[in-house]
Coordinates of C-alpha atoms in Angstrom, one line a residue:
X443 CA -101.2 35.2 119.5
X444 CA -103.6 37.0 121.9
X445 CA -107.1 37.8 120.8
X446 CA -108.9 40.8 122.1
X447 CA -111.0 40.0 125.2
X448 CA -114.7 39.9 124.5
X449 CA -115.2 42.4 127.4
X450 CA -113.2 44.9 125.4
X451 CA -114.9 44.6 122.0
X452 CA -117.1 47.6 122.6
X453 CA -114.5 49.7 124.3
X454 CA -113.5 51.9 121.5
X455 CA -113.3 55.5 120.1
X456 CA -116.6 55.8 118.2
X457 CA -115.2 58.6 116.1
X458 CA -112.3 56.5 114.9
X459 CA -114.7 53.8 113.8
X460 CA -116.0 56.2 111.1
X461 CA -112.6 56.2 109.4
X462 CA -111.4 53.6 107.0
X463 CA -107.8 52.5 106.5
X464 CA -105.5 54.5 104.2
X465 CA -106.9 53.7 100.8
X466 CA -103.9 54.9 98.9
X467 CA -101.7 52.3 100.5
X468 CA -104.4 49.7 100.2
X469 CA -104.7 50.3 96.4
X470 CA -100.9 50.3 96.2
X471 CA -100.8 46.9 97.8
X472 CA -103.6 45.6 95.7
X473 CA -101.9 46.6 92.4
X474 CA -98.7 44.8 93.6
X475 CA -100.4 41.5 92.9
X476 CA -100.3 42.2 89.2
X477 CA -96.7 41.5 87.9
X478 CA -95.1 44.2 85.9
X479 CA -97.5 46.9 87.0
X480 CA -96.2 50.5 86.6
X481 CA -97.5 52.1 89.8
X482 CA -98.2 55.9 89.5
X483 CA -99.6 55.8 93.0
X484 CA -97.4 57.1 95.9
X485 CA -97.0 60.8 96.5
X486 CA -93.3 60.7 97.2
X487 CA -90.3 62.2 95.3
X488 CA -88.3 59.7 93.3
X489 CA -85.1 61.7 94.0
X490 CA -82.7 61.1 96.9
X491 CA -82.0 63.5 99.7
X492 CA -79.1 65.9 98.8
X493 CA -75.7 64.7 100.0
X494 CA -75.0 67.8 102.1
X495 CA -78.3 67.3 104.0
X496 CA -77.4 63.7 104.7
X497 CA -73.9 64.8 105.9
X498 CA -75.5 67.2 108.4
X499 CA -77.7 64.5 109.8
X500 CA -74.8 62.1 110.1
X501 CA -72.6 64.8 111.7
X502 CA -75.2 65.3 114.4
X503 CA -75.1 61.6 115.3
X504 CA -71.3 61.6 115.4
X505 CA -71.4 64.7 117.7
X506 CA -73.7 62.8 120.1
X507 CA -76.9 64.8 119.7
X508 CA -78.7 61.8 121.1
X509 CA -80.7 63.3 123.9
X510 CA -84.1 65.0 123.8
X511 CA -84.3 68.1 121.7
X512 CA -86.1 71.2 122.9
X513 CA -89.9 70.6 122.6
X514 CA -90.5 73.1 119.8
X515 CA -87.3 72.1 118.0
X516 CA -83.6 73.1 118.1
X517 CA -82.9 76.8 118.0
X518 CA -80.9 76.5 114.8
X519 CA -83.8 74.9 112.9
X520 CA -86.4 77.3 114.3
X521 CA -84.2 80.3 113.2
X522 CA -83.6 78.7 109.8
X523 CA -87.4 78.3 109.3
X524 CA -88.0 81.9 110.4
X525 CA -85.3 83.2 108.0
X526 CA -86.6 81.0 105.1
X527 CA -90.1 82.3 105.5
X528 CA -88.9 85.9 105.7
X529 CA -86.4 85.8 102.8
X530 CA -88.6 83.7 100.5
X531 CA -92.0 85.1 101.2
X532 CA -91.5 88.3 103.4
X533 CA -93.3 86.6 106.3
X534 CA -92.3 87.4 109.9
X535 CA -92.4 84.7 112.5
X536 CA -90.6 84.8 115.8
X537 CA -88.6 81.6 116.1
X538 CA -89.0 81.4 119.8
X539 CA -92.8 81.8 120.1
X540 CA -94.4 81.4 116.7
X541 CA -93.0 78.2 115.2
X542 CA -93.1 74.5 116.2
X543 CA -91.1 71.8 114.5
X544 CA -93.3 68.7 114.0
X545 CA -93.0 65.1 112.9
X546 CA -93.8 65.8 109.3
X547 CA -96.7 68.0 108.0
X548 CA -99.0 65.2 109.1
X549 CA -98.5 65.9 112.8
X550 CA -98.8 69.6 112.1
X551 CA -102.2 69.1 110.5
X552 CA -103.4 66.9 113.4
X553 CA -102.1 69.2 116.1
X554 CA -103.6 72.2 114.4
X555 CA -107.1 70.7 114.0
X556 CA -107.0 69.2 117.5
X557 CA -106.1 72.6 119.0
X558 CA -109.1 74.3 117.4
X559 CA -112.1 72.0 117.4
X560 CA -114.5 70.5 119.9
X561 CA -116.9 67.7 119.3
X562 CA -119.5 68.8 116.7
X563 CA -117.5 71.7 115.3
X564 CA -117.2 72.0 111.6
X565 CA -114.2 72.3 109.3
X566 CA -114.7 73.3 105.6
X567 CA -112.6 71.3 103.2
X568 CA -112.7 72.2 99.4
X569 CA -112.6 68.9 97.6
X570 CA -111.1 66.9 95.9
X571 CA -108.5 67.0 98.7
X572 CA -106.0 64.9 100.5
X573 CA -108.2 62.4 102.5
X574 CA -106.2 62.9 105.7
X575 CA -107.9 66.2 106.4
X576 CA -111.4 64.9 106.6
X577 CA -110.2 61.8 108.5
X578 CA -108.5 63.9 111.1
X579 CA -111.6 66.1 111.7
X580 CA -113.7 62.9 112.1
X581 CA -111.3 61.3 114.5
X582 CA -111.5 64.3 116.7
X583 CA -115.3 64.3 116.8
X584 CA -115.6 67.2 114.3
X585 CA -117.7 67.4 111.1
X586 CA -115.8 67.8 107.8
X587 CA -117.8 69.9 105.4
X588 CA -116.7 68.8 102.0
X589 CA -117.3 71.4 99.2
X590 CA -117.1 70.1 95.7
X591 CA -115.1 72.6 93.7
X592 CA -114.6 70.6 90.5
X593 CA -116.8 73.1 88.6
X594 CA -114.3 75.9 89.2
X595 CA -111.0 74.3 88.2
X596 CA -110.7 72.7 91.7
X597 CA -110.7 76.1 93.6
X598 CA -113.0 77.6 96.1
X599 CA -114.0 81.2 95.7
X600 CA -114.8 83.8 98.3
X601 CA -118.4 83.9 97.2
X602 CA -118.8 80.1 97.4
X603 CA -117.1 80.1 100.9
X604 CA -119.4 82.8 102.1
X605 CA -122.4 80.8 101.0
X606 CA -121.2 77.6 102.7
X607 CA -120.4 79.4 106.0
X608 CA -124.0 80.8 106.0
X609 CA -125.5 77.4 105.3
X610 CA -123.5 75.6 108.0
X611 CA -123.8 78.3 110.6
X612 CA -121.0 80.7 111.2
X613 CA -120.8 79.9 114.9
X614 CA -120.1 76.2 114.2
X615 CA -117.5 76.6 111.5
X616 CA -114.0 76.8 113.2
X617 CA -111.7 76.5 110.2
X618 CA -111.2 75.9 106.5
X619 CA -108.3 73.7 105.3
X620 CA -106.6 74.8 102.1
X621 CA -103.8 72.8 100.4
X622 CA -101.9 74.5 97.5
X623 CA -100.3 73.4 95.3
X624 CA -102.9 70.7 95.8
X625 CA -102.8 67.0 96.3
X626 CA -104.4 65.6 94.1
X627 CA -105.1 68.3 91.5
X628 CA -101.9 70.3 91.5
X629 CA -103.8 73.6 91.3
X630 CA -102.4 76.7 93.1
X631 CA -104.1 79.9 94.2
X632 CA -102.8 83.3 93.1
X633 CA -102.8 86.4 95.3
X634 CA -106.1 87.7 94.0
X635 CA -107.8 84.4 94.7
X636 CA -106.3 84.3 98.2
X637 CA -107.4 87.8 99.0
X638 CA -110.9 86.9 97.8
X639 CA -111.1 84.1 100.4
X640 CA -109.3 86.2 103.1
X641 CA -111.9 88.9 102.7
X642 CA -114.6 86.4 103.7
X643 CA -112.8 84.9 106.6
X644 CA -111.3 88.1 108.0
X645 CA -112.8 89.0 111.4
X646 CA -114.7 85.7 111.8
X647 CA -114.1 83.2 114.5
X648 CA -112.4 80.7 112.2
X649 CA -108.9 79.8 111.2
X650 CA -107.4 79.1 107.8
X651 CA -105.2 76.0 108.0
X652 CA -102.9 76.1 105.0
X653 CA -101.0 73.0 104.0
X654 CA -98.3 74.4 101.7
X655 CA -95.9 71.4 101.7
X656 CA -95.6 71.6 97.9
X657 CA -94.7 75.3 97.9
X658 CA -91.2 74.8 96.4
X659 CA -92.6 72.6 93.6
X660 CA -94.5 75.2 91.5
X661 CA -94.3 75.7 87.7
X662 CA -94.8 78.9 85.7
X663 CA -96.2 80.7 88.8
X664 CA -94.9 82.1 92.1
X665 CA -96.2 80.5 95.3
X666 CA -98.1 83.0 97.4
X667 CA -98.6 81.9 101.0
X668 CA -102.0 82.6 102.5
X669 CA -100.3 84.1 105.5
X670 CA -99.1 86.9 103.3
X671 CA -102.6 88.4 103.3
X672 CA -104.1 87.2 106.6
X673 CA -101.4 86.2 109.0
X674 CA -103.5 86.8 112.1
X675 CA -105.9 84.0 111.3
X676 CA -103.6 81.6 109.3
X677 CA -101.9 78.5 110.5
X678 CA -99.1 77.9 108.0
X679 CA -98.0 74.3 107.6
X680 CA -94.9 73.3 105.6
X681 CA -91.8 71.1 105.8
X682 CA -88.9 69.7 103.8
X683 CA -90.4 66.3 102.8
X684 CA -91.3 67.2 99.2
X685 CA -88.9 70.1 98.5
X686 CA -85.8 68.2 99.5
X687 CA -86.9 64.6 99.0
X688 CA -86.9 64.0 102.8
X689 CA -90.2 62.2 103.4
X690 CA -88.5 59.6 105.7
X691 CA -87.0 62.3 107.8
X692 CA -90.4 63.4 109.0
X693 CA -89.8 67.1 109.5
X694 CA -92.6 69.6 109.2
X695 CA -93.5 72.8 111.0
X696 CA -96.3 75.1 112.1
X697 CA -95.9 78.9 111.9
X698 CA -98.8 80.9 113.4
X699 CA -99.6 83.6 115.9
X700 CA -98.0 83.1 119.3
X701 CA -101.3 82.6 121.2
X702 CA -102.2 79.7 119.0
X703 CA -98.7 78.2 119.0
X704 CA -98.7 78.2 122.8
X705 CA -101.8 76.0 122.9
X706 CA -100.7 73.8 120.0
X707 CA -97.4 73.2 121.6
X708 CA -99.1 71.5 124.6
X709 CA -100.6 68.9 122.2
X710 CA -97.4 68.5 120.4
X711 CA -95.7 67.6 123.7
X712 CA -98.3 65.0 124.5
X713 CA -98.2 63.3 121.0
X714 CA -94.5 63.3 120.0
X715 CA -92.5 65.2 122.6
X716 CA -90.1 66.4 119.9
X717 CA -88.9 65.6 116.4
X718 CA -85.8 63.4 115.7
X719 CA -82.5 65.1 116.3
X720 CA -80.6 64.0 113.1
X721 CA -83.6 64.9 111.0
X722 CA -83.8 68.4 112.5
X723 CA -80.1 69.0 111.7
X724 CA -80.7 67.7 108.2
X725 CA -83.7 70.1 107.8
X726 CA -81.7 73.0 109.1
X727 CA -79.0 72.3 106.5
X728 CA -81.6 72.1 103.8
X729 CA -83.1 75.5 104.7
X730 CA -79.8 77.2 105.3
X731 CA -77.7 75.9 102.4
X732 CA -80.0 74.0 100.1
X733 CA -82.6 76.5 98.8
X734 CA -81.3 75.8 95.3
X735 CA -81.7 72.1 95.7
X736 CA -85.3 72.0 94.4
X737 CA -84.4 73.9 91.1
X738 CA -83.3 70.8 89.2
X739 CA -86.1 68.6 90.6
X740 CA -88.6 71.3 89.5
X741 CA -87.2 71.2 86.0
X742 CA -87.6 67.4 85.8
X743 CA -91.1 67.4 87.3
X744 CA -92.2 70.1 84.8
X745 CA -90.9 68.1 81.9
X746 CA -93.0 65.1 83.1
X747 CA -96.0 67.2 83.7
X748 CA -95.9 68.8 80.3
X749 CA -95.6 65.3 78.7
X750 CA -98.4 63.8 80.7
X751 CA -100.9 66.6 80.2
X752 CA -100.4 66.7 76.5
X753 CA -100.6 62.9 76.0
X754 CA -103.6 62.3 78.3
X755 CA -105.6 65.1 76.6
X756 CA -104.6 63.6 73.3
X757 CA -105.9 60.2 74.3
X758 CA -109.2 61.7 75.5
X759 CA -108.7 62.2 79.2
X760 CA -109.5 65.8 80.0
X761 CA -106.6 67.0 82.2
X762 CA -106.1 70.4 83.7
X763 CA -102.5 71.7 83.6
X764 CA -101.4 71.6 87.2
X765 CA -99.3 74.5 88.5
X766 CA -97.5 72.6 91.2
X767 CA -96.8 69.4 93.1
X768 CA -96.3 66.2 91.1
X769 CA -99.8 65.0 90.3
X770 CA -102.3 65.2 87.4
X771 CA -106.0 64.6 87.9
X772 CA -107.5 63.4 84.6
X773 CA -111.3 63.1 84.1
X774 CA -112.5 59.6 83.2
X775 CA -114.3 59.7 79.9
X776 CA -118.1 59.3 80.2
X777 CA -117.9 56.4 77.7
X778 CA -116.4 54.2 80.4
X779 CA -119.6 54.3 82.4
X780 CA -117.9 53.3 85.6
X781 CA -116.9 54.9 88.9
X782 CA -113.2 55.7 89.7
X783 CA -112.5 52.7 91.8
X784 CA -113.8 50.3 89.1
X785 CA -111.8 52.2 86.5
X786 CA -108.6 52.1 88.6
X787 CA -109.0 48.4 89.2
X788 CA -109.7 47.6 85.5
X789 CA -106.7 49.7 84.4
X790 CA -104.5 47.8 86.8
X791 CA -105.8 44.4 85.8
X792 CA -106.0 44.9 82.0
X793 CA -103.1 47.4 81.4
X794 CA -100.9 46.9 84.4
X795 CA -100.9 50.6 85.3
X796 CA -101.7 51.6 88.9
X797 CA -103.5 54.9 89.6
X798 CA -105.5 56.2 92.5
X799 CA -109.3 56.6 92.1
X800 CA -110.5 60.1 92.6
X801 CA -113.3 59.0 95.0
X802 CA -110.6 58.7 97.7
X803 CA -110.3 62.5 97.7
X804 CA -113.8 63.4 98.6
X805 CA -116.8 64.9 97.0
X806 CA -116.5 65.5 93.2
X807 CA -113.5 63.2 92.9
X808 CA -115.3 60.1 91.6
X809 CA -115.2 61.1 87.9
X810 CA -111.4 61.5 88.1
X811 CA -108.2 59.6 88.9
X812 CA -104.8 60.7 90.2
X813 CA -101.5 60.0 88.6
X814 CA -98.3 60.7 90.5
X815 CA -95.5 61.6 88.1
X816 CA -92.8 61.1 90.7
X817 CA -91.5 58.3 88.6
X818 CA -89.0 58.1 85.7
X819 CA -89.8 59.5 82.3
X820 CA -89.3 56.0 80.9
X821 CA -92.0 54.6 83.2
X822 CA -94.3 57.5 82.3
X823 CA -93.9 56.9 78.6
X824 CA -94.6 53.2 79.0
X825 CA -97.6 53.9 81.3
X826 CA -99.0 56.3 78.7
X827 CA -98.6 53.8 75.9
X828 CA -100.5 51.2 78.0
X829 CA -103.3 53.7 78.9
X830 CA -103.6 54.6 75.2
X831 CA -103.9 50.9 74.2
X832 CA -106.3 50.2 77.1
X833 CA -108.5 53.1 76.0
X834 CA -108.5 52.1 72.3
X835 CA -109.4 48.5 73.2
X836 CA -112.2 49.6 75.4
X837 CA -113.7 51.8 72.7
X838 CA -113.5 48.9 70.2
X839 CA -115.4 46.6 72.6
X840 CA -118.1 49.1 73.5
X841 CA -118.7 50.5 70.0

């Protein structure tokens, strides 16, 4: 096998060097070495893609849609996205000029950030947050400004945002990235909270990049898109991965003002050309005829959430009741006296339960750990039983 030439060892992207590997996947692999481990690790639905969606994708193959699709996506899917956003949230986006179909929400995030920042520009990220946001900003030569919001139920306020912008310099801050419902906390913003943030951003030279991929997985509340209060400065990112259990199809989208989309589409063309044809037809079917598909999955996720929150709090892990997604973010009791990575490794080794340490999600996360409840109720119950026993044993040893 070839080894990299010595003459090339210093030929590298210096910004990429500041980014580590995907730690969630690394921990997932590490926990696999312990036989019988229940892994509450990966943020992926445990349901299968609806049959009618699969049929639509298969039909497109049979009808020989095997050539390049239009760069922004097929007209049918673009119109389906536009109609969905209008009928669901009363948002108005022109399918021809204000929407791009991307290869998952991941590409949408990358393209959005890359279309905005130059080297040295700053992007505000309330944390704990999905680590991909900060990594993307770093890879592009930007500066992620992580703002620990654990003291306010994991939400940033307009007042706090205003202070951060002033501290960092308004001219250097180009965007704020919001994700709600949130990975890893599951919190969602209501309209009043969104308006509070929008009032600070409005008129400033900065975008609001909103990753709303979990918008269909909300409990007890109604999802309110950020674009409903500040469409002229919002880059809305969504997709069908979580709502319709289509993570492997890799279909996301950007909806934003036409002037931004025109620029972002250039980068989209350079990176992926276009999304997969069968996946686009599947996504179109999901949005046109599958809006009720998430109803049953929401019910199941809510049952799991309710069970986990009650049990974890009972054991002694302070756990906020999430309003969406399929994660809980419990606080590690101070009695453990260890950081989140040490805790996660000990839990996996001693109790055979895999969780993700909160430190992965940025500032403020190190006192917490993330549990994905996208697993069966039987697995959750067994995991809770093991966590309870693990905690009791630890308390006996330390007391």
